[in-house]
PDB file of C-alpha atoms in Angstrom:
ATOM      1  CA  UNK A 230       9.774  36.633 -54.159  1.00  0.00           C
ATOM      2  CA  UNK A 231      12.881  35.469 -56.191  1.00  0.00           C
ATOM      3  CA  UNK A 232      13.918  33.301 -53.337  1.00  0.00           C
ATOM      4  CA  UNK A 233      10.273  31.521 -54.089  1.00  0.00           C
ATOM      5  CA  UNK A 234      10.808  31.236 -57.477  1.00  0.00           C
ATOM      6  CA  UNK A 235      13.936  29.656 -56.869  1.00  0.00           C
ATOM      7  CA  UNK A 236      12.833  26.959 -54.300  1.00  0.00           C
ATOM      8  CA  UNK A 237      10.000  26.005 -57.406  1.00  0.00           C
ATOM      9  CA  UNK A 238      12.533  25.946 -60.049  1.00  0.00           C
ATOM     10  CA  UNK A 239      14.681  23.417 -57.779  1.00  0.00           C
ATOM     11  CA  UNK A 240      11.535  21.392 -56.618  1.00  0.00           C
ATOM     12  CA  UNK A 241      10.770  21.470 -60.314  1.00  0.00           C
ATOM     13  CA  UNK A 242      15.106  19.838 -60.921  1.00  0.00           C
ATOM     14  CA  UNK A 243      14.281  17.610 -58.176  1.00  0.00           C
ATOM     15  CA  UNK A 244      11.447  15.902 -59.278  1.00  0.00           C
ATOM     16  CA  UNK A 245      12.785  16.099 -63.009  1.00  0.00           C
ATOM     17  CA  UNK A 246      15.995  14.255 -61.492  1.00  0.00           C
ATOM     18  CA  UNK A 247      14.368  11.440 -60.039  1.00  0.00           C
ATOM     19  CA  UNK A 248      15.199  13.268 -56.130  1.00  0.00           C
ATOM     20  CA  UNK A 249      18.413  13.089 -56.120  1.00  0.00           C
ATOM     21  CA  UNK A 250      19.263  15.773 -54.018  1.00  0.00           C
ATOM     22  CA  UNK A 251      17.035  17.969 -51.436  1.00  0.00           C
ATOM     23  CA  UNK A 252      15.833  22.010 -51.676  1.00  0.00           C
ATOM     24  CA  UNK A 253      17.521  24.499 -48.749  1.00  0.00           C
ATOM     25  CA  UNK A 254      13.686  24.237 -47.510  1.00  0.00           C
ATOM     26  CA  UNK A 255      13.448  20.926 -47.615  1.00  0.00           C
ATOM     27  CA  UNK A 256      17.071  20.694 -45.728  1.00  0.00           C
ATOM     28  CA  UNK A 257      15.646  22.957 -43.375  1.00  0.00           C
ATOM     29  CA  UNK A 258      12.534  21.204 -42.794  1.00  0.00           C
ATOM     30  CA  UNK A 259      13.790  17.972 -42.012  1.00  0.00           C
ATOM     31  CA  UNK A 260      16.602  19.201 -39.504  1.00  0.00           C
ATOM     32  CA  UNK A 261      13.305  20.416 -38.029  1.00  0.00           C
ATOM     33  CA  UNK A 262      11.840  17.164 -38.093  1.00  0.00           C
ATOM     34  CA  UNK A 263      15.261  15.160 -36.692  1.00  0.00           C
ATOM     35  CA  UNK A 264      15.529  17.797 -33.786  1.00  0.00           C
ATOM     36  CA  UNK A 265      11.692  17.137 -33.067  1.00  0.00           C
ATOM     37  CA  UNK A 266      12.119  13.482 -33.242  1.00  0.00           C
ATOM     38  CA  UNK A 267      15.603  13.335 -30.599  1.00  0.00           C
ATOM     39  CA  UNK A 268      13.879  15.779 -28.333  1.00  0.00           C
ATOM     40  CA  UNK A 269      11.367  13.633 -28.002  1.00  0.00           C
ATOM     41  CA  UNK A 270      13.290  10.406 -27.690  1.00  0.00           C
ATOM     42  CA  UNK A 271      14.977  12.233 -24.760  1.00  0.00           C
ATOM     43  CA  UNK A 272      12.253  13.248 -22.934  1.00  0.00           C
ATOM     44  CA  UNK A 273      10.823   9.443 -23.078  1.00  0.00           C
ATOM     45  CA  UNK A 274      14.365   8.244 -22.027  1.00  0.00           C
ATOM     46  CA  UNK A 275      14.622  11.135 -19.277  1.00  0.00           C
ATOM     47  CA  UNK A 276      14.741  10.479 -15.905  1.00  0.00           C
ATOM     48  CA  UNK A 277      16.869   6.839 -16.227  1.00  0.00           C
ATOM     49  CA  UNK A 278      15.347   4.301 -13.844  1.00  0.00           C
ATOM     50  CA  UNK A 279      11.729   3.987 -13.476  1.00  0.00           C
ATOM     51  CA  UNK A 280      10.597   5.305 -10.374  1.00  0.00           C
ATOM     52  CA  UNK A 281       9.983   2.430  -7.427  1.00  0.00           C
ATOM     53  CA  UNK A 282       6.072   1.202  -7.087  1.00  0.00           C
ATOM     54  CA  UNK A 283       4.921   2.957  -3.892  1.00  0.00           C
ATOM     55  CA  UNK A 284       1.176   2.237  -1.718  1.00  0.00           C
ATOM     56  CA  UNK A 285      -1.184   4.461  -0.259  1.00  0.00           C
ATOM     57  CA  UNK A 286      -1.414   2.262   2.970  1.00  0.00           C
ATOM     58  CA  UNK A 287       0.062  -0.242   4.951  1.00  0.00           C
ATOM     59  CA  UNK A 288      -0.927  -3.665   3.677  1.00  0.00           C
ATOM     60  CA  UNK A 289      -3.829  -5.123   5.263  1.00  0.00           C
ATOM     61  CA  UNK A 290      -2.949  -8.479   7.642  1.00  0.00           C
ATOM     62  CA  UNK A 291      -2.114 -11.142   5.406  1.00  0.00           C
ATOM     63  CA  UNK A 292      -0.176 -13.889   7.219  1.00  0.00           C
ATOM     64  CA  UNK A 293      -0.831 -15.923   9.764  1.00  0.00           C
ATOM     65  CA  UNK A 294       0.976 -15.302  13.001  1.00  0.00           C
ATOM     66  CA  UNK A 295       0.830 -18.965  14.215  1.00  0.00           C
ATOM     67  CA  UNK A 296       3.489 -20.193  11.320  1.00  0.00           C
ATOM     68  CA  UNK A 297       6.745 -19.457  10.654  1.00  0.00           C
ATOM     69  CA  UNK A 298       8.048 -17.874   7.788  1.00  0.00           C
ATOM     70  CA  UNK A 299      11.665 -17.624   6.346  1.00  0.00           C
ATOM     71  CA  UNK A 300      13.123 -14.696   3.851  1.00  0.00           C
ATOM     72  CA  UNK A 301      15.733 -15.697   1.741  1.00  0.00           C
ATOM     73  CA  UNK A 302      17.399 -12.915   0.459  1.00  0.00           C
ATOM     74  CA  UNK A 303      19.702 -13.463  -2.695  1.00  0.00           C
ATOM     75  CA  UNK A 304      23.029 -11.658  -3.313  1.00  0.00           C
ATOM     76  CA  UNK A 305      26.256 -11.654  -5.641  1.00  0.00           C
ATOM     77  CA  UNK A 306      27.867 -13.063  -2.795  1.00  0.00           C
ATOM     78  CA  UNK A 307      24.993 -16.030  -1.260  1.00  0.00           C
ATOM     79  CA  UNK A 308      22.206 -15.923  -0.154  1.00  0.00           C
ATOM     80  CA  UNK A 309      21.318 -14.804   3.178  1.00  0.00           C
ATOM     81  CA  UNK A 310      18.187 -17.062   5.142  1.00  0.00           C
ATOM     82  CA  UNK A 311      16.281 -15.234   8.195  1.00  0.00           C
ATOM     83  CA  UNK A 312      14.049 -16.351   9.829  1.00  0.00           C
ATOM     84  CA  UNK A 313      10.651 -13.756  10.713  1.00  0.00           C
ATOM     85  CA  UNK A 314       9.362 -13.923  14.273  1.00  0.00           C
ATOM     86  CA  UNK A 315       5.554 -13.455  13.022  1.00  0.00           C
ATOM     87  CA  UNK A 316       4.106 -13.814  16.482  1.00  0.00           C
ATOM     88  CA  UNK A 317       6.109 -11.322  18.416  1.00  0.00           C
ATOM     89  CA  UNK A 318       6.041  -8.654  15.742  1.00  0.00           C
ATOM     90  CA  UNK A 319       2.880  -9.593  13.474  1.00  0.00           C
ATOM     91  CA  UNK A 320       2.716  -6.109  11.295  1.00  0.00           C
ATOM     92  CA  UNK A 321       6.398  -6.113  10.886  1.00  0.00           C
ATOM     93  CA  UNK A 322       6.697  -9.519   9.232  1.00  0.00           C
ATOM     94  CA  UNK A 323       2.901  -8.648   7.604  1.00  0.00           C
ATOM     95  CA  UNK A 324       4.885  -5.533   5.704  1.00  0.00           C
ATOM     96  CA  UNK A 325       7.905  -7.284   4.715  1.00  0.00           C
ATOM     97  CA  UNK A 326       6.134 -10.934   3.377  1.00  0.00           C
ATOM     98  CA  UNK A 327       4.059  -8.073   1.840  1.00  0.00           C
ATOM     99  CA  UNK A 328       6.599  -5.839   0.071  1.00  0.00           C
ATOM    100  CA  UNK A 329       8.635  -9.268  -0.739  1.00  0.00           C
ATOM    101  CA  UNK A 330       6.124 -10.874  -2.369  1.00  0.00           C
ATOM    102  CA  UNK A 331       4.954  -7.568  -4.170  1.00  0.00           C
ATOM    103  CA  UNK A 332       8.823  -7.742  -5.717  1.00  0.00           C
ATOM    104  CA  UNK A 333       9.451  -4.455  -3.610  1.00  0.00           C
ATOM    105  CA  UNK A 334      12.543  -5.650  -2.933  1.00  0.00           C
ATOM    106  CA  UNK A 335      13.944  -7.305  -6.232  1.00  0.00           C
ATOM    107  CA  UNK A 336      16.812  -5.439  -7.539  1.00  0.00           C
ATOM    108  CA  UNK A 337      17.630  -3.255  -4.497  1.00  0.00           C
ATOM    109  CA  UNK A 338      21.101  -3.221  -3.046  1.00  0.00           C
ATOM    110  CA  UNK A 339      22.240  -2.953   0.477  1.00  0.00           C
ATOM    111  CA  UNK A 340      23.224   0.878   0.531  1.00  0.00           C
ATOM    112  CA  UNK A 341      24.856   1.199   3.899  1.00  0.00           C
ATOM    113  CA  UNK A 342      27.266  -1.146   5.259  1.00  0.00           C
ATOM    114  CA  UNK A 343      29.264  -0.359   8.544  1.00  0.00           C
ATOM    115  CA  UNK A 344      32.244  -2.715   9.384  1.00  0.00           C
ATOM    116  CA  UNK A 345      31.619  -4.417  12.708  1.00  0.00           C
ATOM    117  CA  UNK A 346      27.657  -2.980  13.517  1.00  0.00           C
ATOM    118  CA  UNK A 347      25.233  -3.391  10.359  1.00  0.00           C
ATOM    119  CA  UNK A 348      24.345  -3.515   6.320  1.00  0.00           C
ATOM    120  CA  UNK A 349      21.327  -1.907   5.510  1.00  0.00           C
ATOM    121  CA  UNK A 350      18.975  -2.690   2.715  1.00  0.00           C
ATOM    122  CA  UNK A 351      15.299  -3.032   1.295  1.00  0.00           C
ATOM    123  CA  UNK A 352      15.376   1.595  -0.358  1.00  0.00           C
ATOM    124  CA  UNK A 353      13.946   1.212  -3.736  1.00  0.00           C
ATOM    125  CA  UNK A 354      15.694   3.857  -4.598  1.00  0.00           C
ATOM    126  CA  UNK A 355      19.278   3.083  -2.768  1.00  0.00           C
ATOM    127  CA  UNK A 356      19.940   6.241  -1.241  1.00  0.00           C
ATOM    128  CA  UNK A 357      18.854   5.721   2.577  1.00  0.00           C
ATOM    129  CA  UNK A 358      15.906   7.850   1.682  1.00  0.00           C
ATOM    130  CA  UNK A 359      13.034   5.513  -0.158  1.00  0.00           C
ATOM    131  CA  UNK A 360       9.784   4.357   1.155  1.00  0.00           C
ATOM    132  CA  UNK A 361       7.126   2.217   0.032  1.00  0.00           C
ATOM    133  CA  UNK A 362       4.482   5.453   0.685  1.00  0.00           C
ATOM    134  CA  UNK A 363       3.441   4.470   3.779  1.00  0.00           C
ATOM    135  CA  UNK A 364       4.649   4.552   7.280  1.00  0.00           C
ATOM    136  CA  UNK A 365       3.866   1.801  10.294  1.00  0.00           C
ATOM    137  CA  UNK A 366       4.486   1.749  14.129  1.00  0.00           C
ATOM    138  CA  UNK A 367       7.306   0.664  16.127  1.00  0.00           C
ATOM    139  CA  UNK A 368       7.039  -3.311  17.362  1.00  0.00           C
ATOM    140  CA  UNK A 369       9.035  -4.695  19.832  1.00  0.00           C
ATOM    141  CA  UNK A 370       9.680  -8.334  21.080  1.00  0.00           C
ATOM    142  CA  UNK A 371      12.274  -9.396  23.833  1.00  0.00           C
ATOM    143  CA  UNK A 372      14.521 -10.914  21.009  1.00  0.00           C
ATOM    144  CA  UNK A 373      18.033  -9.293  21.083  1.00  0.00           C
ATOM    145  CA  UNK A 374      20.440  -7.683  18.328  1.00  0.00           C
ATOM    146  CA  UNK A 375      22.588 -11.028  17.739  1.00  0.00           C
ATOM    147  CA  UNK A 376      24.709 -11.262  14.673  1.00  0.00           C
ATOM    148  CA  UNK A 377      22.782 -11.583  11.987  1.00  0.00           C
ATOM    149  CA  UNK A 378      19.688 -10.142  13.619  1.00  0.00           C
ATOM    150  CA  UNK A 379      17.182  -8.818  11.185  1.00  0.00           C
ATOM    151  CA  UNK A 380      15.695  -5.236  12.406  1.00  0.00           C
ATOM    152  CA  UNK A 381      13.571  -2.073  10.861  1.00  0.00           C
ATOM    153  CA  UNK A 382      15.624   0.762   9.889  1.00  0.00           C
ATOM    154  CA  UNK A 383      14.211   3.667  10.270  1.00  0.00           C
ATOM    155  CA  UNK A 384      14.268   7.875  10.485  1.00  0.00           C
ATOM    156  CA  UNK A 385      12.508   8.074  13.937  1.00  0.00           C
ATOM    157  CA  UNK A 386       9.424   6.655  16.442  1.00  0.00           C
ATOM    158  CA  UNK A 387       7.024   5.053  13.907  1.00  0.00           C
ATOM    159  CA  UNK A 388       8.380   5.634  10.423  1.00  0.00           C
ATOM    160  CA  UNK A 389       9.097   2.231   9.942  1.00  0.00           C
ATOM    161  CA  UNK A 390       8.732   1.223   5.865  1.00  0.00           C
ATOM    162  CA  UNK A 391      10.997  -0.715   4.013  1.00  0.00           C
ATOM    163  CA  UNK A 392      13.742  -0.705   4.780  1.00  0.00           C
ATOM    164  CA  UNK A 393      15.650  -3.193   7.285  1.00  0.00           C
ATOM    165  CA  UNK A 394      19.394  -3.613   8.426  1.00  0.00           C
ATOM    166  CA  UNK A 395      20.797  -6.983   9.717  1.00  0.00           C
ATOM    167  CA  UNK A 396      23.455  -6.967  12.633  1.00  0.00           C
ATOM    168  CA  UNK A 397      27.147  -8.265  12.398  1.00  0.00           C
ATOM    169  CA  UNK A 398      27.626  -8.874  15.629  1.00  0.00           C
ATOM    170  CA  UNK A 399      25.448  -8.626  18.665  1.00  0.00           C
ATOM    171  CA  UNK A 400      24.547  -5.488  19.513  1.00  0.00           C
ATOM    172  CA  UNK A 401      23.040  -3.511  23.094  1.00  0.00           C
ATOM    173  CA  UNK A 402      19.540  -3.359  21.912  1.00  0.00           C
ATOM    174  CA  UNK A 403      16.282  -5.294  21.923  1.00  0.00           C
ATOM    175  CA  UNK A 404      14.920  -5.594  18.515  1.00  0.00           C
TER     176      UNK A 404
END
């Protein structure tokens, strides 16, 4: 009870003093408030990077496998032009025009780079591990693994996604 009395007796200074100065309670309250208010500031800021746009599907057939289409793909160090064979592998090229023109792509990094085979790119996420949310099957066309060949990376028979590796030199494989 006295330690009432005493907050209302310095409530009572305060306001008499024009609020100069601030109660124990009144301390204590608004270190409650300031711990409240960075708490929540880090949970809003938690988690750094917004997590990459993903799809429920593959994209539906957009292009149109009688033209040709050309990625351009811009780095630190030039740009890189490749050309998309749209009537050998028509869902292929579909997914990337798709995912390219969705700005999938923008901002990502080429994650894994092997001197002499390949540099890998197109994971959101730049760990090897990111996927648009969808998976499509495996095309082939009789066009080799020359340097600078563009190619689907992926984890295994139809997991193809996102992300894509181009060749340094030419490699042993059709593409």
């Amino acid at each position: 009870m006295a330690e009432i009395e005493r907050e209302i007796k310095i409530e009572q200074r305060y306001k008499k003093e024009g609020g100069k100065f601030m109660t124990t309670g009144g301390l204590f309250r608004m270190a409650g408030i300031i711990l409240v208010l960075v708490a929540l500031l880090s949970a809003s800021c938690a988690g750094g990077e917004p997590k990459p746009k993903t799809y429920s599907a593959s994209p539906p057939m957009t292009i149109d496998t009688s033209k040709q289409y050309v990625a351009t793909i811009e780095t630190e160090k030039g740009n890189i032009v490749l050309e998309l064979f749209a009537s050998d592998v028509p869902v292929t090229v579909n997914n990337f025009v798709f995912l390219a023109r969705e700005g999938f792509y923008d901002g990502t990094t080429f994650h894994r780079v092997i001197s002499g085979f390949m540099a890998q790119g197109g994971d959101p996420t730049g760990t090897g591990t990111g996927t648009p949310g969808y998976s499509f099957a495996d095309e082939f066309s009789q066009h080799t693994h020359v340097a600078g060949a563009l190619s689907m990376a992926n984890s295994g028979p139809n997991t193809n996604g996102c992300q894509f590796f181009i060749t340094y030199t030419p490699q042993n494989h059709h593409i």
